[in-house]
Coordinates of C-alpha atoms in Angstrom, one line a residue:
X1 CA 0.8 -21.8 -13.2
X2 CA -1.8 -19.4 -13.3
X3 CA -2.6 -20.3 -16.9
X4 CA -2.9 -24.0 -16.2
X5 CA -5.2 -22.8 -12.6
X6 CA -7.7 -20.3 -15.5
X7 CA -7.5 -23.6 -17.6
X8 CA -8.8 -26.0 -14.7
X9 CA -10.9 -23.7 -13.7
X10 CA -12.9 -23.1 -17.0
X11 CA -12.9 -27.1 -17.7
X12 CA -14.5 -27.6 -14.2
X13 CA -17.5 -25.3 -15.2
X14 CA -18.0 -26.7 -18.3
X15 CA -17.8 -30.4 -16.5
X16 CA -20.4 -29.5 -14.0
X17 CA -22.6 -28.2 -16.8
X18 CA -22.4 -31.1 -19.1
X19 CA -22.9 -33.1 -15.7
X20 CA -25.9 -31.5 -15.0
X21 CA -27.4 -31.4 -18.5
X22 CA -26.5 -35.6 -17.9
X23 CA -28.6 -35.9 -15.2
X24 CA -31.3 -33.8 -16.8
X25 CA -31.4 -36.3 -19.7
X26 CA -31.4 -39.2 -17.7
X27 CA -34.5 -37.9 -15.9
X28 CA -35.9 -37.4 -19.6
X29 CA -34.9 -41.4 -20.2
X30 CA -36.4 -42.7 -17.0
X31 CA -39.8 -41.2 -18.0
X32 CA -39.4 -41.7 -21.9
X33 CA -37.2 -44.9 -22.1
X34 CA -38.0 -45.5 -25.5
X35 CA -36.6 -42.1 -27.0
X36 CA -33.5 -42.9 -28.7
X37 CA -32.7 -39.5 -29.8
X38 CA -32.3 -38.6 -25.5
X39 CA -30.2 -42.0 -25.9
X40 CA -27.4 -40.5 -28.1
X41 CA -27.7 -37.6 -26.1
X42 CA -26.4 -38.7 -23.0
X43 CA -23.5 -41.2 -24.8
X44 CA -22.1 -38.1 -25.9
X45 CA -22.3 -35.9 -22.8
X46 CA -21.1 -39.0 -21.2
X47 CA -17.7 -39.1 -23.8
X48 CA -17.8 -35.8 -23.4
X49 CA -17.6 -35.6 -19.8
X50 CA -14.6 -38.1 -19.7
X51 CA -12.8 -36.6 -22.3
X52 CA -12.2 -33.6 -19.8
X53 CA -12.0 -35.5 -17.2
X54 CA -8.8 -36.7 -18.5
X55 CA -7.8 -33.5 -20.0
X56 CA -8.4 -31.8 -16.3
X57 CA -5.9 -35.0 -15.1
X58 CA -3.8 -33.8 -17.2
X59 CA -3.4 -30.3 -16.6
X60 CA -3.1 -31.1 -12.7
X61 CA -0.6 -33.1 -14.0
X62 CA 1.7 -30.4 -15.3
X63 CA 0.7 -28.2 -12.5
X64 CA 2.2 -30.5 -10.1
X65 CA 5.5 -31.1 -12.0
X66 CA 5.8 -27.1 -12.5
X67 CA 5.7 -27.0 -8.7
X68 CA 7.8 -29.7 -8.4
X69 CA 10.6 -28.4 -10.9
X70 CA 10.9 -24.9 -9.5
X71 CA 13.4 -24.4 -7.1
X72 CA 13.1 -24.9 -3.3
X73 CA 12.8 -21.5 -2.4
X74 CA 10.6 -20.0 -5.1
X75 CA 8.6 -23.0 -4.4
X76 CA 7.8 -22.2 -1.0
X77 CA 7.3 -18.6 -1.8
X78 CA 4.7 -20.0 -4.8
X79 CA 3.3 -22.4 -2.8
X80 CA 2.5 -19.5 0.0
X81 CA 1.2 -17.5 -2.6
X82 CA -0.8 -20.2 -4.1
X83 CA -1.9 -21.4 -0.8
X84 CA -3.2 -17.5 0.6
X85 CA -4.9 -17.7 -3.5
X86 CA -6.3 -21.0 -3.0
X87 CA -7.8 -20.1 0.4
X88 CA -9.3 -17.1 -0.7
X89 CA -10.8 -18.6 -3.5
X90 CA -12.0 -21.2 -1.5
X91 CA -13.6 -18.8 0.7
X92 CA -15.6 -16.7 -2.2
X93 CA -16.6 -20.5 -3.3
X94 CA -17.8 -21.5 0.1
X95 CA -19.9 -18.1 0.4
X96 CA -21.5 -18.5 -3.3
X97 CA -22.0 -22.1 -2.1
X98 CA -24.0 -21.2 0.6
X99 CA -26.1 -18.1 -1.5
X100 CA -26.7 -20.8 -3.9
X101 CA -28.0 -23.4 -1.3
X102 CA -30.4 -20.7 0.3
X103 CA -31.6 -20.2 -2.7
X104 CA -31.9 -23.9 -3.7
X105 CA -33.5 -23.9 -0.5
X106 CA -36.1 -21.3 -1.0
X107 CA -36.6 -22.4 -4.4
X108 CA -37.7 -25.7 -2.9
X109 CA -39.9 -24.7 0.0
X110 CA -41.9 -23.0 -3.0
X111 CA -41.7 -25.8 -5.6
X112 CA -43.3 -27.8 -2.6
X113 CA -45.6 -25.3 -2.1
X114 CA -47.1 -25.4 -5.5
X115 CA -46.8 -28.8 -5.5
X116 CA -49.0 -28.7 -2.9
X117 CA -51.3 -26.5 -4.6
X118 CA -51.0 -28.0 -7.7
X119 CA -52.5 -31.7 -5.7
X120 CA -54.8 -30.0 -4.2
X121 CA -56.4 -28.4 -7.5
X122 CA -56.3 -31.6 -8.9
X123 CA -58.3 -33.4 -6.4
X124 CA -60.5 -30.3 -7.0
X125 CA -60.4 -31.2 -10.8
X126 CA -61.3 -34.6 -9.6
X127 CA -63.8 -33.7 -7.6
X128 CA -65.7 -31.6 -10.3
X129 CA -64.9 -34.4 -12.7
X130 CA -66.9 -36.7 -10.8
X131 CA -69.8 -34.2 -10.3
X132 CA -69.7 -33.6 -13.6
X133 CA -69.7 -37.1 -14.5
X134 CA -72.7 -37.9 -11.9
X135 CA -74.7 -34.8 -13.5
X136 CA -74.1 -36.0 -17.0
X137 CA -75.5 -39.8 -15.9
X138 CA -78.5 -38.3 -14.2
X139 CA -79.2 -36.2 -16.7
X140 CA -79.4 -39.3 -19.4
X141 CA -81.4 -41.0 -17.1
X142 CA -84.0 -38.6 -16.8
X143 CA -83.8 -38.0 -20.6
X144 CA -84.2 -41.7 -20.9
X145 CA -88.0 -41.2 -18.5
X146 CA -88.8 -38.7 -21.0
X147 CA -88.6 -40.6 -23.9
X148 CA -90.7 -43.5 -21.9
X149 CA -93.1 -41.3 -20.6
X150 CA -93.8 -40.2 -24.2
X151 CA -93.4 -43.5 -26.0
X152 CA -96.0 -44.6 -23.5
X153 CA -98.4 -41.7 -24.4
X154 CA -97.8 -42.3 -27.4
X155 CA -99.0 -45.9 -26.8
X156 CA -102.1 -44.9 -24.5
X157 CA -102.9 -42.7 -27.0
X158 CA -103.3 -44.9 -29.3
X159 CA -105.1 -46.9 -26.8
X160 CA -106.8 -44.3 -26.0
X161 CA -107.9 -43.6 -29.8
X162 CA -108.6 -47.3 -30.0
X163 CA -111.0 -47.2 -26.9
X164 CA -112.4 -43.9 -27.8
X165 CA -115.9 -45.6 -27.6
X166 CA -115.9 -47.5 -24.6
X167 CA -114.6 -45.2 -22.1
X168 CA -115.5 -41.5 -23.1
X169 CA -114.9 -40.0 -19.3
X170 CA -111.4 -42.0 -18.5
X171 CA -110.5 -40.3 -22.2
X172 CA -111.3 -37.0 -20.7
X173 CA -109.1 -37.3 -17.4
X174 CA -106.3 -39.4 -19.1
X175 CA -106.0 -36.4 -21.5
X176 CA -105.9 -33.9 -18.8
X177 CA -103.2 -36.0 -16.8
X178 CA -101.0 -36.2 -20.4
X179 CA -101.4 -32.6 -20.0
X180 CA -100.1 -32.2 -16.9
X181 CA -97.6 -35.0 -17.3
X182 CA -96.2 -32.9 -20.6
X183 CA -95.8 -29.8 -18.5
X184 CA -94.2 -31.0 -15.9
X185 CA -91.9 -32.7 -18.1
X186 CA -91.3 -29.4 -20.2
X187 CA -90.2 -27.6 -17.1
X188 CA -88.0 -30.3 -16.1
X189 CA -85.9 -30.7 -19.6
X190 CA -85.6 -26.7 -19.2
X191 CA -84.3 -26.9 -15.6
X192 CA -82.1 -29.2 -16.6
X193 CA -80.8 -27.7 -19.8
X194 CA -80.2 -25.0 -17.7
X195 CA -78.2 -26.6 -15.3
X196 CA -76.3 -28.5 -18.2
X197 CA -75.3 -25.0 -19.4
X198 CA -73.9 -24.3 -15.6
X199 CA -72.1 -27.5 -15.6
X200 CA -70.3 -26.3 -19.0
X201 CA -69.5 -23.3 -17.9
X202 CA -68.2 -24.5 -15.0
X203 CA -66.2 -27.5 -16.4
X204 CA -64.6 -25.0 -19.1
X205 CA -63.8 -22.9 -16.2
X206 CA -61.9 -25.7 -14.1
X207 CA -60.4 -26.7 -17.6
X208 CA -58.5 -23.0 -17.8
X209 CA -58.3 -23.2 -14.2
X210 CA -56.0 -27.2 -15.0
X211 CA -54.3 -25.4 -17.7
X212 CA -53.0 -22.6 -15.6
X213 CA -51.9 -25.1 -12.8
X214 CA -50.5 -27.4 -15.5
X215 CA -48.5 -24.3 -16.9
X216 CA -47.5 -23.2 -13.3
X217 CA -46.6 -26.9 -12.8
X218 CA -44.5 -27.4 -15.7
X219 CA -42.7 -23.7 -14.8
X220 CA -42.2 -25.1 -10.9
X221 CA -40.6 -28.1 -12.6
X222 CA -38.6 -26.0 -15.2
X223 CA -37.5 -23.8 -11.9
X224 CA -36.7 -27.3 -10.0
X225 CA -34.3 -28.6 -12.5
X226 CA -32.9 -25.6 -12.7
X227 CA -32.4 -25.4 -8.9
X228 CA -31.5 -29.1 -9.3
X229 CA -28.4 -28.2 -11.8
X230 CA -27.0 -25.4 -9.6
X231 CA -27.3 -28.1 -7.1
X232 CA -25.5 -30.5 -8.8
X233 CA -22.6 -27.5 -10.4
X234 CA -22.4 -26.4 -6.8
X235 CA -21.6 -30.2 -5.4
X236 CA -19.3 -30.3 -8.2
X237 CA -17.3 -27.5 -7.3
X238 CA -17.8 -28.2 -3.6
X239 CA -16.0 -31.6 -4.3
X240 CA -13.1 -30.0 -6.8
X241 CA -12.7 -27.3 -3.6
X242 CA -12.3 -30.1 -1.1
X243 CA -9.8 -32.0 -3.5
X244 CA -8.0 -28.6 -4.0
X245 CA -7.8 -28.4 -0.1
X246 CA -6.7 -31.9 0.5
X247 CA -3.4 -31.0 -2.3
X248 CA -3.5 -28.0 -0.4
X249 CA -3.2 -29.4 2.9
X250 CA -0.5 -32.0 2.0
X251 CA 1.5 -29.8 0.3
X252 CA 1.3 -27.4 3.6
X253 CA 2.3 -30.4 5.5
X254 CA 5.4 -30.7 3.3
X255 CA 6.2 -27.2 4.0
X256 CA 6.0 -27.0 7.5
X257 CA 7.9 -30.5 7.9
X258 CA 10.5 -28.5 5.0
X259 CA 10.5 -25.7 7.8
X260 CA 10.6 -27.4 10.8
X261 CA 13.9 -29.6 9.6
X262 CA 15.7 -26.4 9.7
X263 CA 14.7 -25.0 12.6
X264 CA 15.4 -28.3 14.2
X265 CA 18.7 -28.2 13.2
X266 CA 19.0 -24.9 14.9
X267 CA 17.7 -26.1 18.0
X268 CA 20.5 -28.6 18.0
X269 CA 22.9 -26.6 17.1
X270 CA 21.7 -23.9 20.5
X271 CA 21.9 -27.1 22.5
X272 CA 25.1 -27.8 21.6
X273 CA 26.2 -24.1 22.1
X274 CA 24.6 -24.1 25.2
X275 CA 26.3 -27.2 26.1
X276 CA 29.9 -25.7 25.4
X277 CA 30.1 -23.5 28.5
X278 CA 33.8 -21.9 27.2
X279 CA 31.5 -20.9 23.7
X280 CA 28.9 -19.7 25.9
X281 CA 31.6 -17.3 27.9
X282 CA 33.2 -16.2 24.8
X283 CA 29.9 -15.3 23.1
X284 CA 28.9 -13.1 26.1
X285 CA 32.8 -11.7 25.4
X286 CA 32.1 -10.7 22.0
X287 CA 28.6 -9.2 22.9
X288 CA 30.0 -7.0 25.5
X289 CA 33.1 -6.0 23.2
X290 CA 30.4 -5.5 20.7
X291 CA 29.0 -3.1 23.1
X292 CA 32.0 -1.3 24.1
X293 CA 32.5 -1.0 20.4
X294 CA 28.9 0.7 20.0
X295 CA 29.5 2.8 22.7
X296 CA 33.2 3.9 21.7
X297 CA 31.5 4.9 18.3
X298 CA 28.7 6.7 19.4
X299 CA 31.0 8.9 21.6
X300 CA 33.3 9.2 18.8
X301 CA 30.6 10.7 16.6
X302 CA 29.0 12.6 19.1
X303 CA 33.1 13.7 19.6
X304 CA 33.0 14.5 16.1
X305 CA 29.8 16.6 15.4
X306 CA 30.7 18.6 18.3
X307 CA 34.3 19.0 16.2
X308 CA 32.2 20.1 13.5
X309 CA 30.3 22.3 15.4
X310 CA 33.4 23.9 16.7
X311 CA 35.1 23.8 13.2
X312 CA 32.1 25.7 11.6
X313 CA 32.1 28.4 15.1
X314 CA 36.1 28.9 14.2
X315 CA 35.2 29.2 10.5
X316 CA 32.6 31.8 11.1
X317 CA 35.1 33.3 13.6
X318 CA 38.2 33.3 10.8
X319 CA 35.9 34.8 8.2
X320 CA 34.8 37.5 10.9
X321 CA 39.0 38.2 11.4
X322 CA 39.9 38.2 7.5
X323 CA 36.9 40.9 7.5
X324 CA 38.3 42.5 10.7
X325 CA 41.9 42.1 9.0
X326 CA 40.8 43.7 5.6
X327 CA 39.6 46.6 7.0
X328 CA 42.4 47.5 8.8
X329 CA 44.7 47.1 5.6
X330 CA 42.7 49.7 3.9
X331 CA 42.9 51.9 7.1
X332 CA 46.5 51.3 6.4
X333 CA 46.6 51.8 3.2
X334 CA 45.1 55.1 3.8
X335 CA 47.3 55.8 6.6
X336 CA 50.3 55.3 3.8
X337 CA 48.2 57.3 1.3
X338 CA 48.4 60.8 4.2
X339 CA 51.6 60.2 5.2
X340 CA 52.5 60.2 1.0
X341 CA 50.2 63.5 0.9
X342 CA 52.3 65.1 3.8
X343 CA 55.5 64.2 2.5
X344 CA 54.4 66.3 -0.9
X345 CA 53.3 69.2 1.5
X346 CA 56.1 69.0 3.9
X347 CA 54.3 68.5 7.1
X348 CA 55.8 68.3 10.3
X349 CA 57.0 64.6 10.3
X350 CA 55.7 64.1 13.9
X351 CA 52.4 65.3 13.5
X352 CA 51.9 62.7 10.5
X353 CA 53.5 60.2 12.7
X354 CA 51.1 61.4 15.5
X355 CA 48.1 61.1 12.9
X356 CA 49.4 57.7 11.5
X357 CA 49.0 56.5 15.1
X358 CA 46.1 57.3 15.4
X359 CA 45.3 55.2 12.1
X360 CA 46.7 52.0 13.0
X361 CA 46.1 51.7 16.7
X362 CA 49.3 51.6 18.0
X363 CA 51.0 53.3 21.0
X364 CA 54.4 54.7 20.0
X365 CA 54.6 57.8 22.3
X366 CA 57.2 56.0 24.1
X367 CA 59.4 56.2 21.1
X368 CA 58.7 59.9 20.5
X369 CA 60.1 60.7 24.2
X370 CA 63.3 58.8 23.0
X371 CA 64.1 60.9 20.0
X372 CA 63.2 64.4 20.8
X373 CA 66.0 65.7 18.7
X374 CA 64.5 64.1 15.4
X375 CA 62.9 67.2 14.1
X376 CA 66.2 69.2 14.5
X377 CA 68.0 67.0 12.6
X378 CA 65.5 66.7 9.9
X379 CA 65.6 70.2 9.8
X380 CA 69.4 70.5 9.1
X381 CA 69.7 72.3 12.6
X382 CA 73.7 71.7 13.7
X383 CA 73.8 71.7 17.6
X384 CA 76.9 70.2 19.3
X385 CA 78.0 66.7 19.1
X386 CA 76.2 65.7 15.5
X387 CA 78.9 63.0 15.1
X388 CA 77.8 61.3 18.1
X389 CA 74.3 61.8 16.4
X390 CA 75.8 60.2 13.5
X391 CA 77.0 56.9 15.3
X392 CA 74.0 56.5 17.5
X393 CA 71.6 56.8 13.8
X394 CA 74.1 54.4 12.4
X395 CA 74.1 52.1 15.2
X396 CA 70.4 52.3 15.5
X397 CA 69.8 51.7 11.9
X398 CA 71.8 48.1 12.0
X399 CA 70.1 47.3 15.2
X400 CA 66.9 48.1 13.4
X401 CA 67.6 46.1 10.3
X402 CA 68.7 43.0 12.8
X403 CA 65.4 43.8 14.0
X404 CA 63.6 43.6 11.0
X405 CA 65.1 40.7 9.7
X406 CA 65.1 38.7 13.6
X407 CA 60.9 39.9 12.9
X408 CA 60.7 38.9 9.2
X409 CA 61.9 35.0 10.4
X410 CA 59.6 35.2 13.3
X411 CA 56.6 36.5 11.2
X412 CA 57.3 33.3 9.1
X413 CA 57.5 31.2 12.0
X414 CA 54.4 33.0 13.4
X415 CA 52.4 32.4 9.7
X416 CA 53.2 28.9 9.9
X417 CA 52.1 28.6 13.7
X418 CA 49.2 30.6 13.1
X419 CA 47.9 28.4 9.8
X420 CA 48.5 25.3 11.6
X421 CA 46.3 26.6 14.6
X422 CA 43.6 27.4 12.0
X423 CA 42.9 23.7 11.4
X424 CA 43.3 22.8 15.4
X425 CA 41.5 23.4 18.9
X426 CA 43.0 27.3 20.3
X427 CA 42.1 26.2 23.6
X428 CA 45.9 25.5 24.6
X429 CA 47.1 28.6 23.8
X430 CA 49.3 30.9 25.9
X431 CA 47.8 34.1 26.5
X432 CA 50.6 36.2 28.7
X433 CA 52.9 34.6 25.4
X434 CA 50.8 35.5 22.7
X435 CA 50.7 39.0 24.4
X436 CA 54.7 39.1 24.9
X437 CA 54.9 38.4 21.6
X438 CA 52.4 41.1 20.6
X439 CA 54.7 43.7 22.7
X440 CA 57.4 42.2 21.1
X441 CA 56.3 43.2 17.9
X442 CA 55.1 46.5 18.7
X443 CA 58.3 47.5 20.2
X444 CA 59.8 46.6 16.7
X445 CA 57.8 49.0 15.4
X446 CA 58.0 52.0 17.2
X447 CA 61.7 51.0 16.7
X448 CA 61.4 51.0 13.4
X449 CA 58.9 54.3 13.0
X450 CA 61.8 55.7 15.0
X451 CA 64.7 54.8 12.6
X452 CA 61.8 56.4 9.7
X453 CA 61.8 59.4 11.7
X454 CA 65.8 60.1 11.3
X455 CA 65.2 59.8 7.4
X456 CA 68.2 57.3 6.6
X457 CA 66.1 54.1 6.4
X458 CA 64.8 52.6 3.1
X459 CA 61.2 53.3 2.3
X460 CA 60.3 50.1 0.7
X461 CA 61.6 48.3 3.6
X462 CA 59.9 50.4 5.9
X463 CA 56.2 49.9 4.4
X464 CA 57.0 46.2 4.0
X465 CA 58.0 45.4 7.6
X466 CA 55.0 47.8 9.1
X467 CA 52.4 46.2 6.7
X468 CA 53.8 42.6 8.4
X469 CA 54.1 43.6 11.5
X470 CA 50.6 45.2 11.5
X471 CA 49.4 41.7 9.8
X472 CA 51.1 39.5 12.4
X473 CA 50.1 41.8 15.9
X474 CA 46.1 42.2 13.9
X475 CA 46.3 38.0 14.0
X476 CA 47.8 37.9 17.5
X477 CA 44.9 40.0 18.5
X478 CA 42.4 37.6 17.0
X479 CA 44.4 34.6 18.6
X480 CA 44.2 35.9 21.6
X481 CA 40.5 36.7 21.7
X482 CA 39.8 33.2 20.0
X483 CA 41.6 31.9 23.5
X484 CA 39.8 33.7 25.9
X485 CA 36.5 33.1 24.5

């Protein structure tokens, strides 16, 4: 399309130029008919300019079936394009239009101008020719006196000669008037000599003066058909403008009527819509379940970044706690590491216990006021009734490894419980349980520290169940302060 538009474009130029160098010629022809030459001049502009007539024809043609085959869409998307193009172009054209008629314009107001002056030096010209023309036939007049004033002193002269005798004193005073009659002639020939010279001078003057008007005059008509052609190109593509508009315009009509067939239809179709009252209701159903629906998923996302928000506050609260919970495994591991040290050196059990307590936290005096008579026993001190000693350490250890394993299944439970809570809200927790549970466990081990004080319980077992026990009542601890905050 735009190849074919370049195409029509460059073949409309050339058209107005060969129509304008036409109409130059045929201007030649009316003034020169007989010129042959001009003649076969203008028969071939003239094939010439129908020759791309038809080849412009044709090119429309093809730009109108290329519209035309495209599809209906594209087309209307090409045909706005072209249309927004078109008009554009037809606007630049318009405005060049109207530089080029001011110009015309201007250029005519001063061809008439010096026309004007031009017909008025002429009628100068004319009026020195016919000076000149009256000087010249007064001048030959009076040169034609001269020669009859001499021929007829030539002839009274000779009358004069032949009558010499008879009049001697009418010889004397014709002589003297010859005299006078031959001055006066002499200064009159000179005079008008002179004045011949003026005339010369001033006829060669008004002759350069006719040759500079007739140069201005030929340039003023040089600058007129020039003035004339852009006149003519500009008509020319005033005219292809118009035609372009009229396609354009029709082909907008098509468009709109393309356009308004659709939107007609919808028109119908809202009537008939509005017509069906039940349609009406259930559309205004769906709009306001629609709207629930929006709602109910904005809430639900706000729901969820505030879930998120939460989840990242409880991660950031966990990672505090595994912090929290790794320091006080080394504290226990240290505590292990003393009470170690103070079984090489044989310390007093109780004061490690004491110092171990200190360690972990943990408030086992109660079980130290149980079992006063741990240290004697340890010692190998036999005071009365050691076999009821015996049977209460026996009894105590089985009630201490029921205990241990009764903890060992509820640390599991208490593992499982506390990784589910990790990935759930902790604000249904029971506090006054989780702490029941938590004295629960710390009973166990001051049970358990007690059994470890009569020296018949196994030492693997013993650091395994403290290390859990520590683990489980450390997490209690941060369950419960996840709850109350």
């Amino acid at each position: 399309m735009d190849l074919l538009r370049e195409q029509v474009k460059t073949l409309a130029g050339e058209l107005a130029l060969c129509i304008s160098s036409s109409e130059r010629l045929s201007e030649k022809a009316a003034s020169d008919p007989e010129d042959l030459h001009l003649q076969d001049q203008m028969r071939k502009l003239k094939d010439e300019i129908s020759e791309k007539q038809g080849h412009m024809h044709e090119l429309e043609q093809l730009m109108l079936g290329s519209i035309e085959s495209t599809p209906r869409a594209s087309n209307n998307i090409e045909m706005s394009q072209a249309l927004s193009k078109f008009a554009t172009q037809l606007n630049e054209k318009t405005f060049d239009l109207e530089i080029k008629s001011a110009d015309n314009r201007i250029l005519q107001e001063q061809l008439q101008m010096k026309m004007s002056e031009n017909a008025e030096m002429q009628e100068t010209v004319l009026l020195l020719r016919q000076q000149l023309d009256s000087l010249l036939v007064n001048n030959s007049g009076q040169a034609g006196n001269l020669v009859a004033s001499t021929n007829c002193s030539s002839e009274q002269s000779r009358e004069n000669r032949e009558s010499k005798v008879e009049i001697g004193s009418y010889e004397e005073g014709s002589s003297r008037c010859k005299c006078n009659a031959d001055k006066s002639l002499s200064s009159q020939v000179l005079k008008q000599d002179a004045e011949i010279k003026n005339l010369k001078q001033d006829n060669a003057k008004l002759t350069e003066e006719r040759d500079g008007f007739a140069t201005d005059n030929q340039n003023l008509a040089e600058e007129a058909s020039y003035a004339k052609e852009l006149a003519s190109a500009a008509a020319i593509e005033l005219r292809n403008l118009a035609e372009e508009v009229t396609k354009l315009s029709y082909e907008n009509a098509k468009l709109t009527g393309e356009l308004a067939a659709p939107k007609e239809s919808a028109y119908c179709r809202a009537n008939a819509l509005s017509r069906n009252p039940e349609d009406g209701m259930l559309i205004e159903e769906l709009q306001n379940e629609l709207i629930v629906r929006y709602q109910r998923e904005a809430s639900l996302e706000a729901a969820l970044s505030e879930r998120i928000r939460r989840e990242s506050e409880l991660e950031k609260r966990l990672d505090e706690a595994k912090q929290h919970e790794e320091d006080l495994e080394n504290e226990l591991s240290n505590m292990w590491l003393l009470i170690a040290k103070m079984r090489k050196t044989s310390i007093d059990p109780e004061d490690s216990y004491l110092e171990g307590e200190q360690k972990i936290n943990v408030p086992l005096k109660s079980a130290q006021n149980e079992y006063p008579s741990s240290n004697h026993a340890r010692n190998g001190t036999s005071e009365p009734g050691v076999s009821c000693g015996n049977m209460e350490e026996l009894s105590t250890l089985e009630e201490t490894r029921a205990g241990y394993e009764t903890e060992k299944r509820r640390c599991r439970e208490l593992e499982s419980i506390i990784s589910k809570l990790k990935g759930q809200d902790l604000n249904g927790l029971d506090i006054a349980a989780l702490e029941e549970l938590q004295d629960l466990h710390v009973e166990a081990i001051t049970k358990i520290c007690h059994a470890k004080g009569f020296g018949r319980f196994d030492e693997q077992l013993y650091s395994h169940a403290c290390i859990k026990l520590t683990r489980i009542i450390h997490q209690l601890n941060r369950l419960t302060w996840f709850s109350s905050t």
